[in-house]
Tab-separated table of C-alpha atoms and ligand atoms in Angstrom:
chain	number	residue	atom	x	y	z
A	1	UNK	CA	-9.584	-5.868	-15.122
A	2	UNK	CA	-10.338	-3.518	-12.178
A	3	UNK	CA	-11.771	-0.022	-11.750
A	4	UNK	CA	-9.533	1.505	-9.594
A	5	UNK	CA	-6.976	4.214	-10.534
A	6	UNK	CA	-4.711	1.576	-12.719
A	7	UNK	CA	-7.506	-0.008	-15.000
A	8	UNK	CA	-9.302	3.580	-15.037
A	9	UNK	CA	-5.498	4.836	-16.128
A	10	UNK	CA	-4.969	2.019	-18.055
A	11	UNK	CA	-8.879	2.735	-20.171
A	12	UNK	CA	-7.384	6.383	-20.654
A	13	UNK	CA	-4.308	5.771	-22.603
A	14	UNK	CA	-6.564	2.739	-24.369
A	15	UNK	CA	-9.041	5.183	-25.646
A	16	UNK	CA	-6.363	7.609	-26.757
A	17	UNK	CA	-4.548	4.731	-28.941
A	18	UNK	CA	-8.055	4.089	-30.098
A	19	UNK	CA	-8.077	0.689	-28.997
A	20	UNK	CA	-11.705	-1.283	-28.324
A	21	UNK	CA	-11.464	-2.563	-24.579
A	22	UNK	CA	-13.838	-2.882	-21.858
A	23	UNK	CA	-12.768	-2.120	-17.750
A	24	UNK	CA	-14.505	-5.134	-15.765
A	25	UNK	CA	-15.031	-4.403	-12.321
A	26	UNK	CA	-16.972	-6.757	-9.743
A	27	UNK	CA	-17.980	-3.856	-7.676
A	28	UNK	CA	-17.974	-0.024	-8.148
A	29	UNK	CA	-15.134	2.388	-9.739
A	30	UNK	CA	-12.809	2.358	-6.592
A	31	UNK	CA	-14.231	-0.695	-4.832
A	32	UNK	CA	-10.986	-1.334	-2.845
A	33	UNK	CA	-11.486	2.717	-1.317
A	34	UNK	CA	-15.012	1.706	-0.679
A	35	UNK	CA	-15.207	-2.106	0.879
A	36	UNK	CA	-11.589	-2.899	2.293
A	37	UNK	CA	-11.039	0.551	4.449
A	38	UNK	CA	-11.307	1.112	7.892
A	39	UNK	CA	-13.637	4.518	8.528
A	40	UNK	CA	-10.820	6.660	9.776
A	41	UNK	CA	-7.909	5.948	7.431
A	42	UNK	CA	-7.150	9.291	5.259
A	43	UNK	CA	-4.100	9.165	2.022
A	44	UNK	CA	-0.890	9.044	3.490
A	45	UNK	CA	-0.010	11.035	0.260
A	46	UNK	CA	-1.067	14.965	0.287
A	47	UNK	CA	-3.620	16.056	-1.554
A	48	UNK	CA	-1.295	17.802	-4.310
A	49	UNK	CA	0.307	14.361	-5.067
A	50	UNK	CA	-3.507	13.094	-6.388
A	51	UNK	CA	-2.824	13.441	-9.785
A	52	UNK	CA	-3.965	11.097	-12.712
A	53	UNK	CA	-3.529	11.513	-16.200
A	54	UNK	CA	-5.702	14.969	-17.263
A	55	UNK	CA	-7.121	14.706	-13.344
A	56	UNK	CA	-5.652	16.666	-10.096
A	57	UNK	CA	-6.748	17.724	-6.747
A	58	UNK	CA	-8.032	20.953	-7.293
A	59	UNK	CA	-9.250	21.752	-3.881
A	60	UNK	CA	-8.534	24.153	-1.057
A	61	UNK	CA	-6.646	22.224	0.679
A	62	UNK	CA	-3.468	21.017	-1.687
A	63	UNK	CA	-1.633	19.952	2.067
A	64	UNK	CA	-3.800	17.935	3.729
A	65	UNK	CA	-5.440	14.143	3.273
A	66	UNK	CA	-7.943	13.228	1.470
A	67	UNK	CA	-10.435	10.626	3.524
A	68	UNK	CA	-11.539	7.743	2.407
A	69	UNK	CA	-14.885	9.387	0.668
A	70	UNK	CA	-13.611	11.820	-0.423
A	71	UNK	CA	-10.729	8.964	-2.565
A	72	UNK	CA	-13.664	7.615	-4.034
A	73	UNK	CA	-15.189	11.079	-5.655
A	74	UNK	CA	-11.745	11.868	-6.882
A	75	UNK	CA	-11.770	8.029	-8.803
A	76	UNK	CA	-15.291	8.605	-9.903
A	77	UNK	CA	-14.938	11.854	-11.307
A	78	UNK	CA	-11.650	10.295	-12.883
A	79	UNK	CA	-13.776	7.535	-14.695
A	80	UNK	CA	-16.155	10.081	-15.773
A	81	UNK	CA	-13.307	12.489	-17.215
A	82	UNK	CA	-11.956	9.246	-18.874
A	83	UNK	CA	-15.259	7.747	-20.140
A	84	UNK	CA	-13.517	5.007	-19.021
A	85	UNK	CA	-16.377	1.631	-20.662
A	86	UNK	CA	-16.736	0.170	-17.258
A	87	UNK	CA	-18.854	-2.892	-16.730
A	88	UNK	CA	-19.635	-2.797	-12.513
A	89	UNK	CA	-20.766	-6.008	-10.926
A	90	UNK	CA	-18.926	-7.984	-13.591
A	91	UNK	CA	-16.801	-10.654	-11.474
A	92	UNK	CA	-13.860	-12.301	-13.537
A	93	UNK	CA	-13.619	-15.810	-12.889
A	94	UNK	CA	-11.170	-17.017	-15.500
A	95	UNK	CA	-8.988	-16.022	-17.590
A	96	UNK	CA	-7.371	-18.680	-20.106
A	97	UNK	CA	-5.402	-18.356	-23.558
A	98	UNK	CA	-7.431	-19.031	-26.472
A	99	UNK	CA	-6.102	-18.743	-29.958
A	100	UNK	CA	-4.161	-15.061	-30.238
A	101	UNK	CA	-6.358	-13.986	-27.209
A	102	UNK	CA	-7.898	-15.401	-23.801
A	103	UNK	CA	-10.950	-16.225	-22.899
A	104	UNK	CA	-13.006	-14.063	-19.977
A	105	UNK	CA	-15.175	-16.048	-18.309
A	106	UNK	CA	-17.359	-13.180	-15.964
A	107	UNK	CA	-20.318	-13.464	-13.857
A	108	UNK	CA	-22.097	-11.821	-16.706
A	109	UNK	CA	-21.123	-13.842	-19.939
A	110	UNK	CA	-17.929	-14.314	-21.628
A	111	UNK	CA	-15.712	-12.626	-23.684
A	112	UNK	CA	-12.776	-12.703	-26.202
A	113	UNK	CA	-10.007	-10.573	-26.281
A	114	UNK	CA	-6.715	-10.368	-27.875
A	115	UNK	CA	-5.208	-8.522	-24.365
A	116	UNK	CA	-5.969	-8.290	-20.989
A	117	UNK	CA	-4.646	-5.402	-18.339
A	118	UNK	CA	-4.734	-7.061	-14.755
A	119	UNK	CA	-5.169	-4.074	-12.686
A	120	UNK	CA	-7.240	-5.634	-10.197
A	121	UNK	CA	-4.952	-4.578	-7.169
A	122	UNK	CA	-1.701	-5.610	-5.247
A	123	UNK	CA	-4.051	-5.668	-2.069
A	124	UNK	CA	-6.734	-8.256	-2.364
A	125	UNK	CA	-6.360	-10.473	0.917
A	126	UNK	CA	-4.903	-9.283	3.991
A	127	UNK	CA	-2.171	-11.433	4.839
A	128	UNK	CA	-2.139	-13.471	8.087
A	129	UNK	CA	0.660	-15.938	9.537
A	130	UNK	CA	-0.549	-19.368	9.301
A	131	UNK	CA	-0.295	-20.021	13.093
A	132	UNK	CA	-3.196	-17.858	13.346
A	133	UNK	CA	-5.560	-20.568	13.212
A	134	UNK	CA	-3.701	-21.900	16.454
A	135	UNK	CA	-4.670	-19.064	18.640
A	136	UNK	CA	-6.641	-19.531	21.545
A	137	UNK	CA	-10.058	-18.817	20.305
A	138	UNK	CA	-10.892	-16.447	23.650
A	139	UNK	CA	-9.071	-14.315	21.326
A	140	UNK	CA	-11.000	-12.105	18.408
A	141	UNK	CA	-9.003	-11.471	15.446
A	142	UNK	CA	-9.419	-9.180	12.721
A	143	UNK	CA	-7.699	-7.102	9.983
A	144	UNK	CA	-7.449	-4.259	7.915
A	145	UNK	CA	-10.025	-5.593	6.074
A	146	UNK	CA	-12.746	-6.231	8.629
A	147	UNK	CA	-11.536	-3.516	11.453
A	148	UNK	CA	-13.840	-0.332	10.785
A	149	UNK	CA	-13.693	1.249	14.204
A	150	UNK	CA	-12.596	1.065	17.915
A	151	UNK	CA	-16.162	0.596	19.077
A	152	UNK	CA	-16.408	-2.248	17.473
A	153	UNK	CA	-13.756	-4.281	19.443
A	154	UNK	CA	-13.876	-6.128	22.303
A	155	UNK	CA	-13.022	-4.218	25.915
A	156	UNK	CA	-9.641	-4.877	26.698
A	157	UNK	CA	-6.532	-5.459	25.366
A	158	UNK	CA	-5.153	-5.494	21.726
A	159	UNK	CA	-2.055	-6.874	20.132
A	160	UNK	CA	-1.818	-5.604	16.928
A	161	UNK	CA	0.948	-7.329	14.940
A	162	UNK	CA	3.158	-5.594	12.225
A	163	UNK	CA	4.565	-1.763	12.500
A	164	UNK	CA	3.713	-0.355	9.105
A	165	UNK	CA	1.574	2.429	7.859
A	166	UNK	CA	-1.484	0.226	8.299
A	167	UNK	CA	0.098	-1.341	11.842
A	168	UNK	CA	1.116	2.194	13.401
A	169	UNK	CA	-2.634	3.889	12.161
A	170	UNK	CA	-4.915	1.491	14.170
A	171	UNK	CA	-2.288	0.878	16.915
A	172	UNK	CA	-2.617	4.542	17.804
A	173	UNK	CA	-6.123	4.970	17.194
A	174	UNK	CA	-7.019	1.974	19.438
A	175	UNK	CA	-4.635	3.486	21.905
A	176	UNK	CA	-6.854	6.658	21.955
A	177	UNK	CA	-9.639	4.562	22.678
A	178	UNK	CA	-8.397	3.905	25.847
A	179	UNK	CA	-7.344	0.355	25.269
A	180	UNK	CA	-3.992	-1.466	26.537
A	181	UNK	CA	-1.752	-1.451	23.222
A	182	UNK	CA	0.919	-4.211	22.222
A	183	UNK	CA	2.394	-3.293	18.877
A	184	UNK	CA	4.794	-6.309	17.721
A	185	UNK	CA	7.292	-4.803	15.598
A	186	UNK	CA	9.285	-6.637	12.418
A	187	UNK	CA	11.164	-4.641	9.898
A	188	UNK	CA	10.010	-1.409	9.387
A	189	UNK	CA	10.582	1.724	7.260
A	190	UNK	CA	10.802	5.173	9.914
A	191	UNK	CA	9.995	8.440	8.144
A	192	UNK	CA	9.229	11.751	9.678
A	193	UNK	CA	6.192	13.303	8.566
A	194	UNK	CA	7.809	16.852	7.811
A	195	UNK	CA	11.470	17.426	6.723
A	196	UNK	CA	12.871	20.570	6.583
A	197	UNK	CA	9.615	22.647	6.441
A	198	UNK	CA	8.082	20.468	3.564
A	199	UNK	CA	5.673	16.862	3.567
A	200	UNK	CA	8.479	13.869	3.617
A	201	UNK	CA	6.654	13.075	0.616
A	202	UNK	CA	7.589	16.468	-1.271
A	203	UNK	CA	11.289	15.114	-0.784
A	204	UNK	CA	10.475	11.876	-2.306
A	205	UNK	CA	8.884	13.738	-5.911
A	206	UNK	CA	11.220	16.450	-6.120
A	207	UNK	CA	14.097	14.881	-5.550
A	208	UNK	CA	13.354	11.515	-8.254
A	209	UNK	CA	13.883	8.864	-5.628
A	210	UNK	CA	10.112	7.605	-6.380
A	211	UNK	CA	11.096	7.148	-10.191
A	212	UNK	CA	13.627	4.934	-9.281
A	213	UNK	CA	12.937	2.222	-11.910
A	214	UNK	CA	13.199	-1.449	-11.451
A	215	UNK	CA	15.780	-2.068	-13.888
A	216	UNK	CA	17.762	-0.022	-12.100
A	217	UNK	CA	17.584	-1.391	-8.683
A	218	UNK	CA	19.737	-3.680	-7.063
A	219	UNK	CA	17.436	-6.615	-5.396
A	220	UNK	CA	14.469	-5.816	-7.022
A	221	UNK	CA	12.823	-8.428	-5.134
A	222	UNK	CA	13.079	-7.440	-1.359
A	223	UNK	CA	12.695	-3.941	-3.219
A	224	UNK	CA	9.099	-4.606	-3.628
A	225	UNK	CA	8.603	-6.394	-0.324
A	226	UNK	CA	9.561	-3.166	1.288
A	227	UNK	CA	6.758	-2.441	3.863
A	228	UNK	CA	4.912	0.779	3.843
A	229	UNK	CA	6.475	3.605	5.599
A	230	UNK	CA	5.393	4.536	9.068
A	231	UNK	CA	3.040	7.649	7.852
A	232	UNK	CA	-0.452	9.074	8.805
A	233	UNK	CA	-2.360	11.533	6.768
A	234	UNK	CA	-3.613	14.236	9.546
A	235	UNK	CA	-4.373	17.913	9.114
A	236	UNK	CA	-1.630	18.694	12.361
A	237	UNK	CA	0.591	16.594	9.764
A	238	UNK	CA	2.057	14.464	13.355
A	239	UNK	CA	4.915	12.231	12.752
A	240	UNK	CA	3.441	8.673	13.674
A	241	UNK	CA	6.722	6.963	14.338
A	242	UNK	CA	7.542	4.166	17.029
A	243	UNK	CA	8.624	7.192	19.494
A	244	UNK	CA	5.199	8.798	18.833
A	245	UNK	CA	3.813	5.619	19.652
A	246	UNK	CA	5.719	5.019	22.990
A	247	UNK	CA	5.161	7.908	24.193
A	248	UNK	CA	1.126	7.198	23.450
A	249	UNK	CA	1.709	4.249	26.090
A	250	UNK	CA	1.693	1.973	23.233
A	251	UNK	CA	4.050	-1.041	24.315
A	252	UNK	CA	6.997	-2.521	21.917
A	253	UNK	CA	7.431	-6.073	21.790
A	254	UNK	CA	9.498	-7.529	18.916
A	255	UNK	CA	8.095	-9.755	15.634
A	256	UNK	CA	5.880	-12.129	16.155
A	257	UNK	CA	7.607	-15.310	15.858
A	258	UNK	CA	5.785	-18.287	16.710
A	259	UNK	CA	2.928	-19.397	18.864
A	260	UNK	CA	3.408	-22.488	21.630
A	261	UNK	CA	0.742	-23.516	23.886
A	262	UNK	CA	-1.171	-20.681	23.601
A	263	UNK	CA	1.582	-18.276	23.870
A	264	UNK	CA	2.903	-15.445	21.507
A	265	UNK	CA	6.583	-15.715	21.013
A	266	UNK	CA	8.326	-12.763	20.172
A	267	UNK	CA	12.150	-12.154	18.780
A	268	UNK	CA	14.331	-9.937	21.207
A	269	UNK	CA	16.744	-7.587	18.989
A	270	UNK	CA	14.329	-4.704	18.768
A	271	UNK	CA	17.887	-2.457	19.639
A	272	UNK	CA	19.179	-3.976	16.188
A	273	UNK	CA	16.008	-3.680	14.368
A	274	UNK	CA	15.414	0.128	15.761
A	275	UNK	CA	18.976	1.270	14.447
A	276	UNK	CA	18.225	-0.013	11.124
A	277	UNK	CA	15.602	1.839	10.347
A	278	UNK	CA	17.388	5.127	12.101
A	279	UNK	CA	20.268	4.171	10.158
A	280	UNK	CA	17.729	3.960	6.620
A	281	UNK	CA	15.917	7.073	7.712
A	282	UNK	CA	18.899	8.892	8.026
A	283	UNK	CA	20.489	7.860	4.614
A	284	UNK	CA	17.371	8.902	2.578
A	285	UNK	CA	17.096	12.385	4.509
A	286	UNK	CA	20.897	12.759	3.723
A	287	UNK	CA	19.740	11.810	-0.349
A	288	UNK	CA	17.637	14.951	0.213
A	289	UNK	CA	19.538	17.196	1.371
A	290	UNK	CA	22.354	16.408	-0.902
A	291	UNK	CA	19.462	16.593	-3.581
A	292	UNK	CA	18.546	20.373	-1.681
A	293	UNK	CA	22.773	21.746	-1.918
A	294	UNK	CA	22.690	20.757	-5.371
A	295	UNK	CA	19.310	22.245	-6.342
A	296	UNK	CA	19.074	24.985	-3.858
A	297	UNK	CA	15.581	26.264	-3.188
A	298	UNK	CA	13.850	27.945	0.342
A	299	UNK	CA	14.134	25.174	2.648
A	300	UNK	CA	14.485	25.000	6.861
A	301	UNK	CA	17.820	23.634	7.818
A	302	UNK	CA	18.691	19.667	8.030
A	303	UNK	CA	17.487	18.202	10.934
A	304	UNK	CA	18.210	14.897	12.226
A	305	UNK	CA	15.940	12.974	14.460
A	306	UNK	CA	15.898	11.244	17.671
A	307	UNK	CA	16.879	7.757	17.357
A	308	UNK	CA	14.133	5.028	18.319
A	309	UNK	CA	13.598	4.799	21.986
A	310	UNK	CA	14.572	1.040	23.176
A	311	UNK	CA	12.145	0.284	26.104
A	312	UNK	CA	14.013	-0.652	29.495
A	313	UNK	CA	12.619	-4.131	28.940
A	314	UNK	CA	10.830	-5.589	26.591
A	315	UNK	CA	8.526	-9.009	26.877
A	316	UNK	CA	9.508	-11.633	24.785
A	317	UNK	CA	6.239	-13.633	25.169
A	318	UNK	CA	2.962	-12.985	25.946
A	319	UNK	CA	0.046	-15.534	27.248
A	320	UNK	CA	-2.866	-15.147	25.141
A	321	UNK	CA	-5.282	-17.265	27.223
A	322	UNK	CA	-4.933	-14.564	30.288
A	323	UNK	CA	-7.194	-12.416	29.353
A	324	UNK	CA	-4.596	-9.727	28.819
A	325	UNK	CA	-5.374	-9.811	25.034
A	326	UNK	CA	-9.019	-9.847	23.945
A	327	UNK	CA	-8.245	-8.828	20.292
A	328	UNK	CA	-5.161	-9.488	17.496
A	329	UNK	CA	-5.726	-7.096	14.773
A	330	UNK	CA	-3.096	-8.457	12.076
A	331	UNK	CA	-1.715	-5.990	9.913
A	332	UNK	CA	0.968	-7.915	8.643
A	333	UNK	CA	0.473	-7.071	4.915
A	334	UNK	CA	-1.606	-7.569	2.120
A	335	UNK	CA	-1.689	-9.462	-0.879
A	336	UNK	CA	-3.233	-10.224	-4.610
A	337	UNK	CA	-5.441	-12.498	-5.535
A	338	UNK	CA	-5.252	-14.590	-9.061
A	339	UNK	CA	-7.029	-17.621	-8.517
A	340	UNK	CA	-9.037	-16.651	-11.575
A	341	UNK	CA	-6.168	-16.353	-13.409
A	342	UNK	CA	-5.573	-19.889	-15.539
A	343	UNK	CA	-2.585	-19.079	-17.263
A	344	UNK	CA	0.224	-19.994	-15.673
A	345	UNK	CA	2.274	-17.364	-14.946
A	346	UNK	CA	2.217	-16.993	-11.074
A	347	UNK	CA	5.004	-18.450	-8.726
A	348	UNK	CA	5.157	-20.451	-5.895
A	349	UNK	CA	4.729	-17.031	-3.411
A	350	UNK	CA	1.431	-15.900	-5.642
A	351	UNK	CA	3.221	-13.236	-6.858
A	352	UNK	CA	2.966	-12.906	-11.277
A	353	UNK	CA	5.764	-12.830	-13.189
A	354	UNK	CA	6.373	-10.152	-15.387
A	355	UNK	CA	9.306	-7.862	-16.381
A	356	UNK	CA	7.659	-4.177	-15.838
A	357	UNK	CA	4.381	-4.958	-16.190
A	358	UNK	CA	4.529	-7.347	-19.302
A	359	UNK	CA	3.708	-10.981	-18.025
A	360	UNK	CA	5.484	-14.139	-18.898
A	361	UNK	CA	2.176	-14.794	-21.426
A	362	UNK	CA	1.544	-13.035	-24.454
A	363	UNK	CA	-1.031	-10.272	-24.432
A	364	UNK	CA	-1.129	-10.196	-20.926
A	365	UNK	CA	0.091	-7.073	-19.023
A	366	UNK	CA	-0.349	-5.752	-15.527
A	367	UNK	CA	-0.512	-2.686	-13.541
A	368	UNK	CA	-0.431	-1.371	-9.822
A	369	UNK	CA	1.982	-3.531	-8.517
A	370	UNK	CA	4.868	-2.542	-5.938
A	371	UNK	CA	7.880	-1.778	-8.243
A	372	UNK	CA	6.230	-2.642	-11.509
A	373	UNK	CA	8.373	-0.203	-13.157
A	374	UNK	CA	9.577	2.436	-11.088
A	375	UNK	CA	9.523	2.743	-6.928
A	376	UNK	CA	6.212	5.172	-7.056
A	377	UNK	CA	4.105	2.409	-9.209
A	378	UNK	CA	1.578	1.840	-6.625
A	379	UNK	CA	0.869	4.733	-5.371
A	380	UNK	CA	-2.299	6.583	-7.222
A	381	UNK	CA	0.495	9.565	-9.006
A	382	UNK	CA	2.640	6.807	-10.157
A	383	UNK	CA	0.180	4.929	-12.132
A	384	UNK	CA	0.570	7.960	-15.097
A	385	UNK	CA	4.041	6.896	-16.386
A	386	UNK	CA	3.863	3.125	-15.936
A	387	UNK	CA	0.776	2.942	-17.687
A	388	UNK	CA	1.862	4.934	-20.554
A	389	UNK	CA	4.684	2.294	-20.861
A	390	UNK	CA	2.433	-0.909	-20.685
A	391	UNK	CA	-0.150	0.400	-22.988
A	392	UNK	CA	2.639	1.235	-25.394
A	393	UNK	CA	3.906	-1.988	-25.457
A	394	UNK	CA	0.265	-3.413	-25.664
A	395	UNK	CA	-0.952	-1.161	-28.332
A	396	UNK	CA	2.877	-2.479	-30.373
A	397	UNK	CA	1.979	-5.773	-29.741
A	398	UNK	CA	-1.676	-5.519	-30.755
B	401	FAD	C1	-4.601	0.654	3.479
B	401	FAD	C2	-4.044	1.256	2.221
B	401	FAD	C3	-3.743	2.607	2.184
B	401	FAD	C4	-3.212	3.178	1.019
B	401	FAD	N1	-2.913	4.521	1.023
B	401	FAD	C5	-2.428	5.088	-0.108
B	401	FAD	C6	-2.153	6.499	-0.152
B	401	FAD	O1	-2.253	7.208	0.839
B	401	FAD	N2	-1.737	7.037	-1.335
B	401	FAD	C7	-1.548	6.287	-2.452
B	401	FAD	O2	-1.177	6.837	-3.496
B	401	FAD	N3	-1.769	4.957	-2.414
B	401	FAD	C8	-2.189	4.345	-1.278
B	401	FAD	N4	-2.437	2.977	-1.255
B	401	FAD	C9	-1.959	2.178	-2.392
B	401	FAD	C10	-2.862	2.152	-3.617
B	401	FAD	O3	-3.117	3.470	-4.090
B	401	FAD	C11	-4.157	1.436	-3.368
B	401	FAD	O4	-3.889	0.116	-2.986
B	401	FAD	C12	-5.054	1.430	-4.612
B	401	FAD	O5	-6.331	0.947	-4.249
B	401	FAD	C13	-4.465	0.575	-5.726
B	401	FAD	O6	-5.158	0.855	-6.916
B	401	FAD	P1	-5.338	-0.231	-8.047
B	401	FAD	O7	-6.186	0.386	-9.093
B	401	FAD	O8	-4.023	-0.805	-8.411
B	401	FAD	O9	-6.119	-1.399	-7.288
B	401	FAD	P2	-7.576	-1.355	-6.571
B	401	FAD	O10	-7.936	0.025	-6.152
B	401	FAD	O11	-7.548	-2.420	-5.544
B	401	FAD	O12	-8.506	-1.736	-7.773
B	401	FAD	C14	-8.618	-3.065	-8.242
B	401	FAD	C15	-10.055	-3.298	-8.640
B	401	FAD	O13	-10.144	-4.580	-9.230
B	401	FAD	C16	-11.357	-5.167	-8.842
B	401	FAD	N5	-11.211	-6.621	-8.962
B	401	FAD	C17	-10.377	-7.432	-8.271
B	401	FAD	N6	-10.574	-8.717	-8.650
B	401	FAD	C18	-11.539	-8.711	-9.593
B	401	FAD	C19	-12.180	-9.728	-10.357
B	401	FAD	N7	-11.853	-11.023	-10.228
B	401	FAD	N8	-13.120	-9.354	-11.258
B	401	FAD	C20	-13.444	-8.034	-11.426
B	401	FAD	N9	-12.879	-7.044	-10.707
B	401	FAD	C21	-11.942	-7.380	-9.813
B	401	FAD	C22	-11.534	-4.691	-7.403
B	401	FAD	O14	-12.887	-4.746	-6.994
B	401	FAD	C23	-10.995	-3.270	-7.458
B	401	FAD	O15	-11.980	-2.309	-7.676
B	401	FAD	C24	-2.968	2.387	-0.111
B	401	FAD	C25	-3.270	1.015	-0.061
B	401	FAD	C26	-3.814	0.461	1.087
B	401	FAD	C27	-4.114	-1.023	1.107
């Protein structure tokens, strides 16, 4: 289920264990790249790190970002490379044991199978507090999913809620568009965009702390809550940090924590919440460099980073019916969607349970989730080894 990289991975390794399948996708290969994007937003990873199975970024530019078109080539020429069976504008709508097998029920027909892949994404629905629905509707409120570009907002002022790759992105580009900025900040992860003369990101590879794997780590489930580090993709390869921000004119006000007659309540402790990350940041750069003594190799010196400006005061609640805010752009997450999915094998928080990638049901497998099996499993070069694994077991199985 899916045509993006995982169920496009998954068809590769299929076809090589010569096993019938078909990839069912309710849009086109790389729908997610295509329809739930905003225009700007380029990989965070480097062009060199877009690597499938028998598939790599061959371009000039092995440093830089790819955009958004230019994701969705590098997934269709994947398919094609893989003649990958994929079935486009073929919706699942349920999937439900039968015999050895489930039953697909698609907006095209139905089939039987004796195993089905569930790579149909970790990011189908943005997520969104529930005392959203309370705000004062003077307000417009949109996320990743909807937001395409400034121009397309309201004049005025925008809180945009949650300081993660997605949060930090629009909140600067909607600062450059010359509109008043409130960035409410919850836990975060603070990276620097270059370390020691290399992409933060070459650290991560090289020195294995992306292949991390699940059974290895200690609470593997805030592990794959984690948020998404504070990165941008952009060819002067800037650090988009909280500093970067502030010094934008982007204002800091702390997580969002409730709303009460119309006004946005936020926690105080940003000094606490700022060190942790510093203190995170400076632990993994210290991984790296003890990774760098004991590898050796041409690298700049260690450099440490200023810690996270706390502003001289900080608001701890805001009045949305003022006027001051005309737009909330939520980027507080996203999550999957399995309503389709009549086996029951998802918990109370919607999220499936299965022990890297083999689900509580037999025959039933999954791919592209955060820490399926090791710490770089949703990120388009980490789909390669966990979906050798899965098909392996699925192929044993079969
Ligand atoms: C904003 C954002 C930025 C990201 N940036 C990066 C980055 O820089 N680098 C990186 O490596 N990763 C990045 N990722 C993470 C990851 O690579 C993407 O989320 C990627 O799209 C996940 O691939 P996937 O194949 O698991 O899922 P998807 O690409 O979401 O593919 C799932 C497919 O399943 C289909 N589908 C879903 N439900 C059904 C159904 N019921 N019936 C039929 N088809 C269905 C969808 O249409 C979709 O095509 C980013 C993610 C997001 C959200």
């Amino acid at each position: 289920m899916g045509a993006g990289h995982a169920g496009l991975t998954a068809s590769r390794f299929l076809t090589e264990s010569s096993i019938d399948h078909v990839v069912l996708e309710r849009g086109e290969v790389a729908n997610s790249w295509r329809r739930e994007r905003w225009d700007s937003l380029r990989l965070l990873t480097p062009n060199w790190l877009s690597r499938l199975p028998g598939h790599r970024y061959d371009g000039p530019d092995p440093d830089g970002y790819l955009t958004m078109g230019e994701v969705v080539e590098f997934i269709e020429r994947f398919a094609t490379v893989a003649r990958a069976p994929v079935r486009t504008g073929t919706t699942v709508l349920s999937v439900r044991p039968a015999g050895d097998g489930y039953h697909v029920t698609t907006s095209r027909g139905e089939i039987r199978c004796r195993a089905v892949v569930i790579a149909s994404g970790a990011c189908n629905q943005p997520t969104v507090p529930p005392f959203s629905t309370a705000v004062p509707a003077s307000v417009e409120q949109t996320t990743p999913f909807d937001y395409r570009d400034p121009t397309r907002l309201a004049d005025g002022g925008v809180l945009v809620v949650g300081a993660s790759a997605t949060g930090v992105q629009l909140a600067a580009e909607l600062s450059r568009s010359g509109r008043p900025v409130t960035l409410s900040v919850g836990e975060h992860v603070r990276l620097p965009r270059l370390y020691r003369g290399r992409d933060v990101l070459w650290w991560m590879d090289a020195s294995g702390v992306w292949d991390e794997r699940h059974e290895e780590v200690d609470d593997l489930t805030r592990a794959r809550r984690l948020p998404s580090p504070q990165l941008v993709g952009t060819p002067e390869h800037a650090t988009l940090d909280l500093n970067a921000l502030t010094a934008m004119g982007v204002e800091l006000v702390g997580r969002w924590a409730a709303l009460r007659d119309g006004r946005a309540l936020f926690s105080g402790g940003l000094r606490n919440m700022f060190s942790l990350a510093d203190l995170k940041m400076a632990r993994l750069l210290d991984t790296f460099d003890e990774w760098a003594r004991a590898h050796g190799g041409e690298f700049d010196s260690p450099e440490r980073f200023p810690a996270t400006r706390v502003p001289e005061s900080t608001r701890l609640q805001l009045d949305l019916r003022s006027g001051e805010i005309r737009t909330i752009v939520w980027a507080t997450g996203f999550r999957p969607d399995y309503r389709w999915l009549d086996v029951p094998v998802v918990d109370a928080k919607g999220q499936l349970r299965h022990v890297g990638g083999v689900v509580d049901g037999p025959g039933l497998y999954a791919l592209g989730l955060p820490l399926l099996r090791r710490r770089k499993s949703t990120f388009i070069h980490g789909i390669e080894d966990d979906a050798r694994d899965v098909i392996d077991h699925l192929a044993r199985n079969l």
